[in-house]
Each structure stands twice: as structure tokens, then as C-alpha cells.
Amino acid sequence: MKTLMIAIIGGLAAILSNKGIAVFNDGLRPIMPEYLEGRMNRKELAATAFAMGFGLVIGFGIPFSLTTSIILIHSIFLGTDIIGTFCPDNKKGTIAAGIIGALYGIGLVTGLEGIVKAFEKLPVNFMESLGDVGAPIVVSFAVFPALATAYQYGAKKGLLNLVISLIARQIAIIISPIAIGSGEMSLNPEGMALVVGMIILMIYATRGKASEEDIVDLASVFGERVERIKGNIVVLMIMGGLVAAATSLNYISGDPISLNLASEGQITDAGFAALARGIGFIPLIVSTGIATGVYGPAGMTFVFAIGLFVKNPILSFIIGAAIIGLEIILLGKLGHSMDKYPGIREAGDNIRNAMSKLLEVALLVGGMNAANAIAPGMGFFIVAGLYILNEIAGKPVVSMAVGPISAILVGILANLLSLIGLFNIPA
């Protein structure tokens, strides 16, 4: 079932990329009109998609997918962006894109499972220790609204948000569980901290309102491109429904935070994290969609939250499809709101920045803990060294991926050293 669903998602995503309907890479989306309007040829577009996406698939998507049984969506959609643009822009090319995309999805599932099984047979089985990579995320994910507040409004207001969020977290611990009739409801501390932190950030963001003279209605300026997205609403709704359904089955996840939370069984928290991420992506998806006429295969990413909150795949498909449809119908109005409240647009950027910085720190700590569990002492030595070397080299590997990749490399190195008698397997 998992292989079939990932194959369908991969095939459809590759077709959407091939036809220029939707691409996942936020950097590729603004380039698509250059090809669609004849200012760039197909080879140049394909080369650009490959340059932007391949490194992220290898250095970001796959390492996170290896640490749990859930596939990070970047592994799929960044690959299908490349596949779709490499296939010719004609009927045969579209069919080829669908077939290759489906085969890529199948290969991704079977390949990752094969790698995990192979690792489990090694003298030093480090797969269980790799679970420590995401442990800091599970506890610290609720901090990012306070970080986003600090980015946008200064350290003092960020600290105030952090303190209030911490108080909300501790209150949740004290009063939980709450008796309701004959039953009771447990409050998750991190979930409460996240909700309170997001409310405070949104209060700050909606305080400033642009004057009518400063508002530029992007939806009117790029009316034809908005209509292009609306013309593809049905296939985009199907794509959104499939993503929500696969998420509800714990086959895929939209980001490393919700991936690690879901893998730990904290589904509600994962849903809140995915919801907050969706809020952060509204300005980016809305503005790039309106300006380019190209959407994202997961839309504003709320479909991942739907899949986590609604654990029935059929119902998730229906609601996920409806959410994507609603996003597209409201695209113009959302764009106008972004222009009317610039604080909200800026908050979206800062939420993404805060999540990235939090992930970078949490995954570095998690990577060091996992590596040290695999190879005590040597693990800290290697991860710290590789992180600094990556910084010096100009970050050829995305910073937040250094921790997981380093932990995997430590596991492989421990096995190589074990074969030649230079490593003692920890008791």
C-alpha cells in the first residue's frame, strides 16, 4: 500500500512539474515563467532544476527519511521536480514523466527499506541510535514562535513571548489531565506552548496596517497567471488529497519537525507543528503563485496538518483536496490581505527562518547524541569536526542536515573500523 501510494504521488507530481502546473522547490517556481513564456529553453530549465534540487534530495531529504520509517516529502517532490523538467514538454514527455516519477517513488520506498535492512545486518547496528537525532526536536519545537517574534520585533519581545510560552507549558503540566464528565483530557505541554507563542506572534503581526496608497494588488497585476492556477484546480486538488491521505497513514511528512514528532507517536503535536509551518508558508506560496502562475504540489502545506489531525485516509483525502481547492479559490484575496497587513507577510518569512535555525541547532545536538551513542567519544569528535568544516567550506551541505548525515557516517565508519579490529562494539 505504501509503495503504491508513493508511486502515484511521485507520478502525478512529475506530471505537474512537466506541464509547469506545480513545482515543490520554492527557488524553482519563480524561474518557471521564464520557460513557459519562451525566455528559457527546456535544457536550461532542466539544468536549473537539477542544480537546485539534487543536492537537497541527497543531503537533506534522504538522510531524514533514513532516521525514521516516514519519508520526508522533500525526497519525493524535489526529485519529481527534476524528472518533470527533464522530460520533453509534449504528450510523450508527459507520459514518460508520469512513469519515471512513479518508478522513482517505488525506488525511493524500496531503496530506503533496503538500506535500513542492510544497516541492521551490520556488526554495529546503528539504526536504533539514529532515532536520537530527532529527540531534541521533540522537546524544543515549540520555541520557534518566540524566535520568529525576536527576528521580527527584537530580542525583548521575543524573550517576552518565550517566557509566556514557558509559563503556558508549565501550567499545562500542572493542570493536565483535565476531567471532562466521566473522562479526562490530557494537555501536551509543548503543544500548549506552541499555540500560545503563535497567538502572541500573530497579535504583533496584525498591529500594523498598510495605507491604501501603498497596497499593490498583485492578483490584478498577474491576473492571467492566477487564472492559470485556477484552471488546474482539479488536478491540484487530487494531488493535495493524496498527500493528506499518505500523511494520515504515516507514510510521508512535510518537514523534519513533524516527522520526528510523528515518529515518536506525538501525532497531535506533529499536527500543530505542521499547522504552524503552513501559516509560515502562506505568504511565500501566495506571492510566488500569483506572480508565476505555478503552484506547489502540496499547496500551502496545510494538507500535512490535515493528514495528521484526521487519521482516516479517505476522509483526509477529501478534506485535503477541499483545502487545496479553497486555497486556490481564495488566492487573490489572500494576496490582497498580505499586502494590507505587511506584518503577516514578514511573519511568514520569520517563522520559516526561526524553524530553520531551531532545526539546525536541534539536529546538530541530536546528531552528536546519536553519533556518540554509536561510537562513544568518537561520535562527538566527528560530528563537531564535520560541522565546522562544512561552515568553512561555504556550507556545501545544508547546515540542518549536517547532524543526521554525520551520525550516519559515524555508523558506517564504526562498522569499517570494527571489521579491521579498531572499534569495540558498545555494550
Short mmCIF file of C-alpha atoms in Angstrom, two decimals:
data_model
loop_
_atom_site.label_atom_id
_atom_site.label_comp_id
_atom_site.label_asym_id
_atom_site.label_seq_id
_atom_site.Cartn_x
_atom_site.Cartn_y
_atom_site.Cartn_z
CA MET A 1 0.00 0.00 0.00
CA LYS A 2 2.80 2.38 0.91
CA THR A 3 4.73 1.64 -2.28
CA LEU A 4 1.59 2.07 -4.43
CA MET A 5 0.62 5.39 -2.86
CA ILE A 6 4.13 6.86 -3.08
CA ALA A 7 4.29 5.70 -6.71
CA ILE A 8 1.03 7.50 -7.53
CA ILE A 9 2.17 10.65 -5.74
CA GLY A 10 5.54 10.53 -7.50
CA GLY A 11 3.98 10.00 -10.93
CA LEU A 12 1.41 12.78 -10.57
CA ALA A 13 3.95 15.23 -9.11
CA ALA A 14 6.31 14.60 -12.04
CA ILE A 15 3.45 15.29 -14.49
CA LEU A 16 2.60 18.56 -12.69
CA SER A 17 6.24 19.59 -12.95
CA ASN A 18 6.44 18.55 -16.60
CA LYS A 19 3.41 20.69 -17.52
CA GLY A 20 4.56 23.63 -15.39
CA ILE A 21 1.48 23.37 -13.18
CA ALA A 22 3.25 22.91 -9.85
CA VAL A 23 6.79 22.52 -8.53
CA PHE A 24 7.90 21.98 -4.95
CA ASN A 25 11.21 23.86 -4.94
CA ASP A 26 10.44 27.43 -3.87
CA GLY A 27 13.51 28.67 -5.75
CA LEU A 28 12.47 26.97 -8.98
CA ARG A 29 8.92 28.35 -9.01
CA PRO A 30 9.90 31.94 -9.96
CA ILE A 31 12.02 30.57 -12.82
CA MET A 32 9.19 28.55 -14.40
CA PRO A 33 7.60 31.56 -16.20
CA GLU A 34 10.93 32.14 -17.99
CA TYR A 35 10.39 28.82 -19.75
CA LEU A 36 6.61 28.99 -20.01
CA GLU A 37 6.81 32.39 -21.71
CA GLY A 38 9.67 31.44 -24.04
CA ARG A 39 12.64 33.20 -22.46
CA MET A 40 14.38 29.95 -21.43
CA ASN A 41 14.68 26.63 -23.27
CA ARG A 42 13.89 23.20 -21.83
CA LYS A 43 17.52 22.17 -21.35
CA GLU A 44 18.26 25.29 -19.33
CA LEU A 45 15.17 24.73 -17.18
CA ALA A 46 16.12 21.10 -16.54
CA ALA A 47 19.69 22.03 -15.67
CA THR A 48 18.43 24.68 -13.24
CA ALA A 49 16.00 22.26 -11.57
CA PHE A 50 18.78 19.68 -11.20
CA ALA A 51 21.23 22.21 -9.74
CA MET A 52 18.66 23.45 -7.23
CA GLY A 53 17.17 20.11 -6.20
CA PHE A 54 19.65 17.24 -6.44
CA GLY A 55 21.83 18.28 -3.52
CA LEU A 56 18.79 18.75 -1.31
CA VAL A 57 17.46 15.29 -2.16
CA ILE A 58 20.77 13.61 -1.29
CA GLY A 59 21.85 15.89 1.56
CA PHE A 60 18.50 16.73 3.16
CA GLY A 61 15.53 14.58 2.15
CA ILE A 62 17.06 11.10 2.23
CA PRO A 63 19.07 11.43 5.48
CA PHE A 64 15.95 12.48 7.40
CA SER A 65 13.94 9.70 5.78
CA LEU A 66 16.54 7.16 6.90
CA THR A 67 16.26 8.13 10.56
CA THR A 68 12.59 7.05 10.78
CA SER A 69 10.14 4.92 8.81
CA ILE A 70 8.46 8.09 7.49
CA ILE A 71 9.60 9.64 4.20
CA LEU A 72 10.32 13.36 4.22
CA ILE A 73 8.36 14.82 1.30
CA HIS A 74 11.42 16.67 0.01
CA SER A 75 12.85 13.30 -1.03
CA ILE A 76 9.89 12.80 -3.37
CA PHE A 77 8.93 16.22 -4.66
CA LEU A 78 12.41 17.63 -5.24
CA GLY A 79 13.15 14.52 -7.28
CA THR A 80 9.94 14.80 -9.28
CA ASP A 81 10.69 18.48 -9.99
CA ILE A 82 13.86 17.29 -11.74
CA ILE A 83 12.17 14.37 -13.52
CA GLY A 84 9.33 16.52 -14.84
CA THR A 85 11.58 19.22 -16.25
CA PHE A 86 13.97 16.71 -17.86
CA CYS A 87 11.15 15.03 -19.82
CA PRO A 88 10.09 16.79 -23.08
CA ASP A 89 7.19 19.22 -23.00
CA ASN A 90 4.85 17.14 -25.16
CA LYS A 91 2.37 14.28 -24.79
CA LYS A 92 5.02 11.56 -24.85
CA GLY A 93 7.17 13.53 -22.42
CA THR A 94 4.27 13.90 -20.01
CA ILE A 95 3.56 10.17 -20.10
CA ALA A 96 7.27 9.46 -19.59
CA ALA A 97 7.38 11.87 -16.65
CA GLY A 98 4.45 10.06 -15.01
CA ILE A 99 6.04 6.63 -15.47
CA ILE A 100 9.53 7.71 -14.35
CA GLY A 101 8.08 9.63 -11.41
CA ALA A 102 6.14 6.55 -10.29
CA LEU A 103 9.23 4.35 -10.65
CA TYR A 104 11.21 6.91 -8.68
CA GLY A 105 8.63 6.71 -5.88
CA ILE A 106 8.83 2.92 -5.88
CA GLY A 107 12.62 3.04 -5.89
CA LEU A 108 12.62 5.51 -3.02
CA VAL A 109 10.46 3.29 -0.81
CA THR A 110 12.21 0.01 -1.62
CA GLY A 111 15.65 1.62 -1.63
CA LEU A 112 15.25 3.21 1.80
CA GLU A 113 13.83 -0.01 3.22
CA GLY A 114 16.72 -1.93 1.67
CA ILE A 115 19.28 0.43 3.19
CA VAL A 116 17.68 0.12 6.62
CA LYS A 117 17.65 -3.70 6.41
CA ALA A 118 21.27 -3.71 5.25
CA PHE A 119 22.31 -1.47 8.14
CA GLU A 120 20.53 -3.78 10.59
CA LYS A 121 22.71 -6.69 9.47
CA LEU A 122 25.99 -4.86 10.08
CA PRO A 123 28.20 -5.74 13.09
CA VAL A 124 27.40 -2.32 14.57
CA ASN A 125 23.64 -1.84 14.14
CA PHE A 126 23.25 1.91 14.48
CA MET A 127 19.68 2.31 13.23
CA GLU A 128 18.21 2.44 16.73
CA SER A 129 20.74 5.08 17.78
CA LEU A 130 19.80 7.21 14.77
CA GLY A 131 16.46 7.79 16.47
CA ASP A 132 18.32 10.08 18.88
CA VAL A 133 18.83 12.53 16.02
CA GLY A 134 15.28 13.85 16.34
CA ALA A 135 14.99 13.70 20.14
CA PRO A 136 15.85 17.39 20.75
CA ILE A 137 13.25 18.43 18.16
CA VAL A 138 10.50 16.65 20.07
CA VAL A 139 11.12 18.84 23.13
CA SER A 140 12.23 22.15 21.58
CA PHE A 141 9.92 22.56 18.57
CA ALA A 142 7.56 24.91 20.48
CA VAL A 143 10.29 27.57 20.80
CA PHE A 144 10.12 28.82 17.20
CA PRO A 145 7.21 31.32 17.58
CA ALA A 146 9.31 33.16 20.19
CA LEU A 147 12.31 33.07 17.84
CA ALA A 148 10.17 34.41 14.98
CA THR A 149 8.94 37.21 17.25
CA ALA A 150 12.56 38.08 18.11
CA TYR A 151 13.56 38.13 14.42
CA GLN A 152 10.71 40.50 13.58
CA TYR A 153 10.27 42.67 16.67
CA GLY A 154 13.52 42.41 18.59
CA ALA A 155 15.02 40.25 21.32
CA LYS A 156 12.99 41.80 24.17
CA LYS A 157 9.61 40.94 22.64
CA GLY A 158 10.98 37.55 21.63
CA LEU A 159 12.05 36.93 25.25
CA LEU A 160 8.60 38.03 26.48
CA ASN A 161 6.99 35.53 24.10
CA LEU A 162 9.39 32.84 25.28
CA VAL A 163 8.60 33.49 28.96
CA ILE A 164 4.81 33.48 28.39
CA SER A 165 5.10 30.31 26.30
CA LEU A 166 7.15 28.67 29.04
CA ILE A 167 4.53 29.63 31.64
CA ALA A 168 1.80 28.14 29.42
CA ARG A 169 3.87 24.97 29.11
CA GLN A 170 4.28 24.62 32.88
CA ILE A 171 0.59 25.35 33.55
CA ALA A 172 -0.31 22.58 31.09
CA ILE A 173 1.88 20.18 33.09
CA ILE A 174 0.25 21.19 36.39
CA ILE A 175 -3.42 21.09 35.34
CA SER A 176 -3.25 18.10 32.97
CA PRO A 177 -5.20 15.87 32.74
CA ILE A 178 -8.46 17.83 32.87
CA ALA A 179 -11.56 15.93 33.97
CA ILE A 180 -14.39 16.12 31.42
CA GLY A 181 -17.51 14.31 32.57
CA SER A 182 -16.56 10.69 33.17
CA GLY A 183 -13.38 11.01 31.12
CA GLU A 184 -10.33 13.22 31.05
CA MET A 185 -8.28 15.19 28.52
CA SER A 186 -4.50 15.46 28.59
CA LEU A 187 -2.82 18.70 27.58
CA ASN A 188 0.51 18.41 25.83
CA PRO A 189 2.97 20.96 27.29
CA GLU A 190 4.85 21.64 24.05
CA GLY A 191 1.60 21.90 22.09
CA MET A 192 0.21 24.50 24.51
CA ALA A 193 3.46 26.49 24.39
CA LEU A 194 3.35 26.46 20.58
CA VAL A 195 -0.27 27.66 20.41
CA VAL A 196 0.33 30.48 22.90
CA GLY A 197 3.54 31.53 21.14
CA MET A 198 1.80 31.66 17.75
CA ILE A 199 -1.08 33.74 19.17
CA ILE A 200 1.37 36.29 20.57
CA LEU A 201 3.25 36.47 17.25
CA MET A 202 0.01 36.99 15.29
CA ILE A 203 -1.10 39.74 17.70
CA TYR A 204 2.13 41.61 16.98
CA ALA A 205 1.89 40.92 13.22
CA THR A 206 -1.64 42.30 12.78
CA ARG A 207 -0.99 45.57 14.63
CA GLY A 208 0.49 47.35 11.60
CA LYS A 209 -1.76 48.06 8.60
CA ALA A 210 -0.59 49.44 5.25
CA SER A 211 -2.26 52.55 3.79
CA GLU A 212 -4.41 52.17 0.68
CA GLU A 213 -1.82 54.10 -1.37
CA ASP A 214 0.87 51.55 -0.51
CA ILE A 215 -1.20 48.47 -1.40
CA VAL A 216 -0.33 46.86 -4.73
CA ASP A 217 -2.93 44.32 -5.81
CA LEU A 218 -0.70 41.55 -7.20
CA ALA A 219 -3.71 39.44 -8.17
CA SER A 220 -4.81 42.16 -10.61
CA VAL A 221 -1.31 42.72 -11.99
CA PHE A 222 -0.83 38.99 -12.63
CA GLY A 223 -4.45 38.14 -13.37
CA GLU A 224 -3.67 35.71 -16.21
CA ARG A 225 -1.26 33.74 -14.05
CA VAL A 226 -3.80 33.47 -11.23
CA GLU A 227 -6.36 32.16 -13.73
CA ARG A 228 -3.80 29.60 -14.93
CA ILE A 229 -3.62 28.13 -11.43
CA LYS A 230 -7.39 28.15 -11.10
CA GLY A 231 -7.65 26.35 -14.45
CA ASN A 232 -5.67 23.44 -12.96
CA ILE A 233 -7.61 23.32 -9.70
CA VAL A 234 -8.95 19.77 -10.17
CA VAL A 235 -5.59 18.03 -10.62
CA LEU A 236 -4.07 20.11 -7.81
CA MET A 237 -6.93 19.07 -5.51
CA ILE A 238 -6.26 15.42 -6.33
CA MET A 239 -2.59 15.93 -5.53
CA GLY A 240 -3.45 17.61 -2.22
CA GLY A 241 -5.84 14.80 -1.30
CA LEU A 242 -3.18 12.16 -1.99
CA VAL A 243 -0.61 13.99 0.15
CA ALA A 244 -3.09 14.30 3.05
CA ALA A 245 -4.04 10.62 2.79
CA ALA A 246 -0.40 9.46 2.72
CA THR A 247 0.36 11.68 5.72
CA SER A 248 -2.57 10.21 7.66
CA LEU A 249 -1.03 6.75 7.14
CA ASN A 250 2.36 7.98 8.41
CA TYR A 251 3.93 7.29 5.01
CA ILE A 252 5.19 10.85 4.48
CA SER A 253 5.77 14.06 6.41
CA GLY A 254 6.11 17.66 5.31
CA ASP A 255 9.02 18.79 7.48
CA PRO A 256 11.64 17.37 9.89
CA ILE A 257 9.86 18.69 12.99
CA SER A 258 6.51 16.98 12.39
CA LEU A 259 8.36 13.92 11.00
CA ASN A 260 10.22 13.37 14.27
CA LEU A 261 7.17 14.13 16.41
CA ALA A 262 5.04 11.68 14.41
CA SER A 263 7.74 9.01 14.60
CA GLU A 264 7.64 9.36 18.41
CA GLY A 265 3.87 8.89 18.38
CA GLN A 266 3.14 12.53 19.24
CA ILE A 267 0.67 12.95 16.40
CA THR A 268 -1.24 15.95 17.79
CA ASP A 269 1.98 17.87 18.38
CA ALA A 270 3.11 16.96 14.88
CA GLY A 271 -0.18 18.32 13.58
CA PHE A 272 0.28 21.62 15.41
CA ALA A 273 3.84 21.91 14.09
CA ALA A 274 2.62 21.25 10.53
CA LEU A 275 -0.18 23.79 11.00
CA ALA A 276 2.25 26.44 12.19
CA ARG A 277 4.54 25.69 9.26
CA GLY A 278 1.58 26.12 6.92
CA ILE A 279 0.89 29.56 8.39
CA GLY A 280 4.53 30.44 7.78
CA PHE A 281 4.30 29.35 4.15
CA ILE A 282 1.13 31.31 3.28
CA PRO A 283 2.98 34.49 2.18
CA LEU A 284 5.58 32.58 0.14
CA ILE A 285 3.15 30.30 -1.70
CA VAL A 286 0.61 33.07 -2.27
CA SER A 287 3.12 35.59 -3.62
CA THR A 288 5.05 33.14 -5.83
CA GLY A 289 1.83 31.51 -7.05
CA ILE A 290 0.27 34.83 -8.06
CA ALA A 291 3.46 36.14 -9.65
CA THR A 292 4.35 32.95 -11.57
CA GLY A 293 1.11 31.09 -12.31
CA VAL A 294 2.77 27.95 -10.88
CA TYR A 295 1.57 26.41 -7.62
CA GLY A 296 3.12 23.93 -5.18
CA PRO A 297 2.09 20.25 -5.28
CA ALA A 298 1.32 20.46 -1.55
CA GLY A 299 -0.10 23.98 -1.77
CA MET A 300 0.46 25.99 1.39
CA THR A 301 1.31 22.67 3.15
CA PHE A 302 -1.84 22.61 5.30
CA VAL A 303 -2.59 19.19 3.77
CA PHE A 304 0.10 17.71 6.02
CA ALA A 305 -1.68 19.06 9.10
CA ILE A 306 -4.97 17.60 7.80
CA GLY A 307 -3.35 14.19 7.44
CA LEU A 308 -2.02 14.32 10.99
CA PHE A 309 -5.23 15.54 12.62
CA VAL A 310 -7.57 13.31 10.55
CA LYS A 311 -6.15 9.81 10.75
CA ASN A 312 -8.66 8.32 8.32
CA PRO A 313 -7.01 8.26 4.85
CA ILE A 314 -10.28 8.53 2.90
CA LEU A 315 -11.54 11.45 4.97
CA SER A 316 -8.06 13.01 4.84
CA PHE A 317 -8.12 12.77 1.03
CA ILE A 318 -11.48 14.54 0.83
CA ILE A 319 -10.57 17.31 3.29
CA GLY A 320 -7.07 17.70 1.83
CA ALA A 321 -8.48 18.11 -1.67
CA ALA A 322 -11.02 20.64 -0.38
CA ILE A 323 -8.28 22.62 1.41
CA ILE A 324 -6.17 22.92 -1.75
CA GLY A 325 -9.27 23.95 -3.70
CA LEU A 326 -10.12 26.60 -1.12
CA GLU A 327 -6.54 27.92 -1.18
CA ILE A 328 -6.70 28.36 -4.94
CA ILE A 329 -10.15 29.97 -4.94
CA LEU A 330 -9.02 32.45 -2.27
CA LEU A 331 -5.58 33.07 -3.80
CA GLY A 332 -6.35 36.62 -4.92
CA LYS A 333 -7.97 37.62 -1.63
CA LEU A 334 -5.12 36.14 0.36
CA GLY A 335 -2.65 38.12 -1.74
CA HIS A 336 -4.59 41.33 -1.02
CA SER A 337 -4.56 40.54 2.73
CA MET A 338 -0.79 40.02 2.63
CA ASP A 339 -0.41 43.47 1.08
CA LYS A 340 -2.84 45.00 3.57
CA TYR A 341 -1.04 43.55 6.60
CA PRO A 342 2.68 43.52 5.78
CA GLY A 343 3.43 42.28 9.29
CA ILE A 344 1.77 38.95 8.44
CA ARG A 345 3.86 38.58 5.27
CA GLU A 346 7.01 39.32 7.25
CA ALA A 347 5.93 36.94 10.00
CA GLY A 348 5.75 34.14 7.43
CA ASP A 349 9.38 34.71 6.46
CA ASN A 350 10.45 34.86 10.09
CA ILE A 351 8.56 31.68 11.02
CA ARG A 352 10.47 29.83 8.29
CA ASN A 353 13.77 31.38 9.40
CA ALA A 354 13.09 30.52 13.03
CA MET A 355 12.19 26.92 12.18
CA SER A 356 15.35 26.56 10.11
CA LYS A 357 17.57 27.94 12.89
CA LEU A 358 15.85 25.78 15.51
CA LEU A 359 16.25 22.70 13.34
CA GLU A 360 19.89 23.48 12.70
CA VAL A 361 20.65 23.64 16.44
CA ALA A 362 18.38 20.76 17.49
CA LEU A 363 19.61 18.44 14.75
CA LEU A 364 23.24 19.24 15.47
CA VAL A 365 22.66 18.33 19.13
CA GLY A 366 20.65 15.27 18.10
CA GLY A 367 23.29 14.23 15.59
CA MET A 368 26.02 14.50 18.22
CA ASN A 369 23.97 12.47 20.72
CA ALA A 370 23.21 9.78 18.13
CA ALA A 371 26.81 9.62 16.92
CA ASN A 372 28.08 9.37 20.50
CA ALA A 373 25.62 6.56 21.23
CA ILE A 374 27.01 4.69 18.20
CA ALA A 375 30.66 5.40 18.94
CA PRO A 376 31.25 6.97 22.38
CA GLY A 377 33.76 9.80 22.21
CA MET A 378 34.50 9.38 18.52
CA GLY A 379 30.93 10.43 17.68
CA PHE A 380 31.27 13.88 19.25
CA PHE A 381 34.70 14.27 17.64
CA ILE A 382 33.50 13.56 14.09
CA VAL A 383 30.20 15.48 14.17
CA ALA A 384 31.79 18.62 15.64
CA GLY A 385 34.62 18.45 13.13
CA LEU A 386 32.36 17.92 10.11
CA TYR A 387 30.03 20.73 11.17
CA ILE A 388 32.85 23.27 11.41
CA LEU A 389 34.45 22.05 8.17
CA ASN A 390 31.10 22.43 6.39
CA GLU A 391 30.87 26.03 7.64
CA ILE A 392 34.43 26.78 6.50
CA ALA A 393 33.77 25.25 3.07
CA GLY A 394 30.81 27.58 2.50
CA LYS A 395 28.05 25.13 3.51
CA PRO A 396 28.06 22.66 0.58
CA VAL A 397 25.67 20.64 2.78
CA VAL A 398 22.61 22.41 4.24
CA SER A 399 23.51 23.18 7.87
CA MET A 400 20.50 21.43 9.38
CA ALA A 401 21.39 18.20 7.51
CA VAL A 402 24.95 18.01 8.86
CA GLY A 403 23.88 16.38 12.15
CA PRO A 404 21.90 13.48 10.60
CA ILE A 405 24.43 12.90 7.80
CA SER A 406 27.34 12.93 10.25
CA ALA A 407 25.58 10.42 12.52
CA ILE A 408 25.07 8.07 9.54
CA LEU A 409 28.72 8.47 8.54
CA VAL A 410 29.81 7.67 12.11
CA GLY A 411 27.73 4.47 11.95
CA ILE A 412 29.34 3.45 8.65
CA LEU A 413 32.83 4.31 9.93
CA ALA A 414 32.25 2.34 13.14
CA ASN A 415 31.44 -0.73 11.05
CA LEU A 416 34.51 -0.30 8.85
CA LEU A 417 36.74 0.07 11.90
CA SER A 418 35.05 -2.93 13.51
CA LEU A 419 35.96 -5.10 10.52
CA ILE A 420 39.67 -4.36 10.96
CA GLY A 421 39.60 -4.62 14.74
CA LEU A 422 39.93 -0.93 15.57
CA PHE A 423 36.49 -0.48 17.14
CA ASN A 424 34.86 -2.18 20.09
CA ILE A 425 31.08 -2.51 19.82
CA PRO A 426 29.45 -0.69 22.81
CA ALA A 427 27.78 -3.00 25.31
#
